[in-house]
Short mmCIF file of C-alpha atoms in Angstrom, two decimals:
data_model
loop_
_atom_site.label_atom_id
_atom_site.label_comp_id
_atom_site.label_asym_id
_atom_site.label_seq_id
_atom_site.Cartn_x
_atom_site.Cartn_y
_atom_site.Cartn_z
CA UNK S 971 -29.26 -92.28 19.14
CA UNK S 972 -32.11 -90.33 18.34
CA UNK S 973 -35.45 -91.60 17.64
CA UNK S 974 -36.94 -91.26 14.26
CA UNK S 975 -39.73 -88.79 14.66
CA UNK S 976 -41.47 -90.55 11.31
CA UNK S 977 -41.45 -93.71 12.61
CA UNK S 978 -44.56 -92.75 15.19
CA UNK S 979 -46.46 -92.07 11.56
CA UNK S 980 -48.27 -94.71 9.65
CA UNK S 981 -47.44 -93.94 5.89
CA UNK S 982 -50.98 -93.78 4.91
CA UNK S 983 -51.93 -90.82 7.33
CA UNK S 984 -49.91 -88.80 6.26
CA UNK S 985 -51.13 -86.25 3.86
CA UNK S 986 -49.78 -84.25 1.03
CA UNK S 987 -48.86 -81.31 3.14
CA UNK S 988 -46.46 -84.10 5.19
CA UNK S 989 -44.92 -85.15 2.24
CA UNK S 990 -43.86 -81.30 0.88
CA UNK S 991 -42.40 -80.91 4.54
CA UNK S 992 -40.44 -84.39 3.92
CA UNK S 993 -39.29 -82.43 0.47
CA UNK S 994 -38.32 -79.30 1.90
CA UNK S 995 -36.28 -81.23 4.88
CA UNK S 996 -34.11 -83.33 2.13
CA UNK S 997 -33.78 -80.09 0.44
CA UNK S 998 -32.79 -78.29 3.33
CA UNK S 999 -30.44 -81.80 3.83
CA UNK S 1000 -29.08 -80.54 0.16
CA UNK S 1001 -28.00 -77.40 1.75
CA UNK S 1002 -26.58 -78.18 4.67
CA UNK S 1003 -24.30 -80.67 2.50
CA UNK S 1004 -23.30 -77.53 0.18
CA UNK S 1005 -22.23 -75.71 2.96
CA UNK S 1006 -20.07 -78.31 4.71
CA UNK S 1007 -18.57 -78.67 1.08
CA UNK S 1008 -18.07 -74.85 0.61
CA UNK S 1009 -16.47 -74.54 3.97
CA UNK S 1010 -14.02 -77.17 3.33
CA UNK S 1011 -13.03 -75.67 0.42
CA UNK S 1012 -12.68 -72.72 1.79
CA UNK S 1013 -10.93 -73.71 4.43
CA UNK S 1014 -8.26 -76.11 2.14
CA UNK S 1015 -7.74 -73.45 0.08
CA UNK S 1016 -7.07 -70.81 2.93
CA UNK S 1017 -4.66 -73.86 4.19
CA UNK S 1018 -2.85 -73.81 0.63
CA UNK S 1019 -2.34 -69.93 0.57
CA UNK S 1020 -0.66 -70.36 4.13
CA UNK S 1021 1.59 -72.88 3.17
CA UNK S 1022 2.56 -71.27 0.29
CA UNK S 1023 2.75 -67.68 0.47
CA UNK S 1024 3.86 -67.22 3.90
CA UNK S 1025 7.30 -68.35 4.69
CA UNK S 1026 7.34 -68.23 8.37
CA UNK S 1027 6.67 -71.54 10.25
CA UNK S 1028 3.91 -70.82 12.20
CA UNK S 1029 1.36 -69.59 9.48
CA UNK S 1030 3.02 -72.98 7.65
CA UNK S 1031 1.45 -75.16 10.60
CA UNK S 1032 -1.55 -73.24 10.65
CA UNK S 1033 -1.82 -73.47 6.81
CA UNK S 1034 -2.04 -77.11 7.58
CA UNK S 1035 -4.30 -77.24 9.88
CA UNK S 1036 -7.02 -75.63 7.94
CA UNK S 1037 -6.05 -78.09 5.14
CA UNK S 1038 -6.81 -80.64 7.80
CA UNK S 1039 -9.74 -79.09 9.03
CA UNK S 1040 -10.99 -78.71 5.59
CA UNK S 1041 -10.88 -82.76 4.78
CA UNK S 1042 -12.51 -83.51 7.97
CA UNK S 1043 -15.36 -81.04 7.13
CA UNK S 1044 -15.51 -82.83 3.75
CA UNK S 1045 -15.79 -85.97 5.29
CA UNK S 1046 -17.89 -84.90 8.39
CA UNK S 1047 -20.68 -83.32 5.86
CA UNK S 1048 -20.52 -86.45 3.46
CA UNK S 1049 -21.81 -88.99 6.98
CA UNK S 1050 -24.35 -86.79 8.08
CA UNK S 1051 -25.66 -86.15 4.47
CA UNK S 1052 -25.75 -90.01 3.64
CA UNK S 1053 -27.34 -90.98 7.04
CA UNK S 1054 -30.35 -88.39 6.89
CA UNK S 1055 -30.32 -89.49 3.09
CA UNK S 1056 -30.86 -92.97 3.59
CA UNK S 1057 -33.35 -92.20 6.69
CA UNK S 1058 -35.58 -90.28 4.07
CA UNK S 1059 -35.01 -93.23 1.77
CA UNK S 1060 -36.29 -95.22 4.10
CA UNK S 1061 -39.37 -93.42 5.01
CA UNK S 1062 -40.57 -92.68 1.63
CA UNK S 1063 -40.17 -96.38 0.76
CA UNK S 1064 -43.03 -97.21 3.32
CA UNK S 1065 -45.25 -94.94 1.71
CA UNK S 1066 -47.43 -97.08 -1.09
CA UNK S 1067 -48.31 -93.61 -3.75
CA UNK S 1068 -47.87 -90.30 -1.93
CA UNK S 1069 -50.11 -88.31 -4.01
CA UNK S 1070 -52.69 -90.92 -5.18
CA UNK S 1071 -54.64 -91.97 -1.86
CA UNK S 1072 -56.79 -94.63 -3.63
#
């Protein structure tokens, strides 16, 4: 597994210009999610137009596949957005007030 590259980081050394890069990576987390979602959807419906519209067998099976391959980018994207979203979780719930460094 790979290491947590925060974790060699005590919370209070960081400094504001840390904590925008922590916003623009679960941002950039956002986006990566989208596109997983968009792809699968893509995908499914690409899948659906197969099955239905073209009668011969093979572009059947091959609609299916992408309607397969669709679901497991759905579900693929969903992990990986949850685990980096629950390692930022973490992270920011070491830090006592990110932009008040009484």
């Amino acid at each position: 597994m790979i290491d947590d590259p925060y974790n060699h980081f005590h919370p209070k050394d960081m400094i504001l210009r840390d904590w925008l890069a922590l916003d623009r990576t679960v941002l950039a987390n956002m986006r990566t999610y989208l596109a997983f979602l968009r792809t699968g959807i893509a995908l499914i419906v690409l899948g659906m137009a197969f099955v239905k519209f073209l009668g011969h067998w093979a572009y059947q099976m091959l609609g299916i596949l992408f309607i397969i391959g669709g679901l497991i980018l759905f579900v693929v994207g969903t992990v990986r957005y949850v685990r980096m979203h629950r390692r930022f979780k973490l992270l920011v719930a070491k830090e006592p007030d990110q932009y008040n460094p009484d």
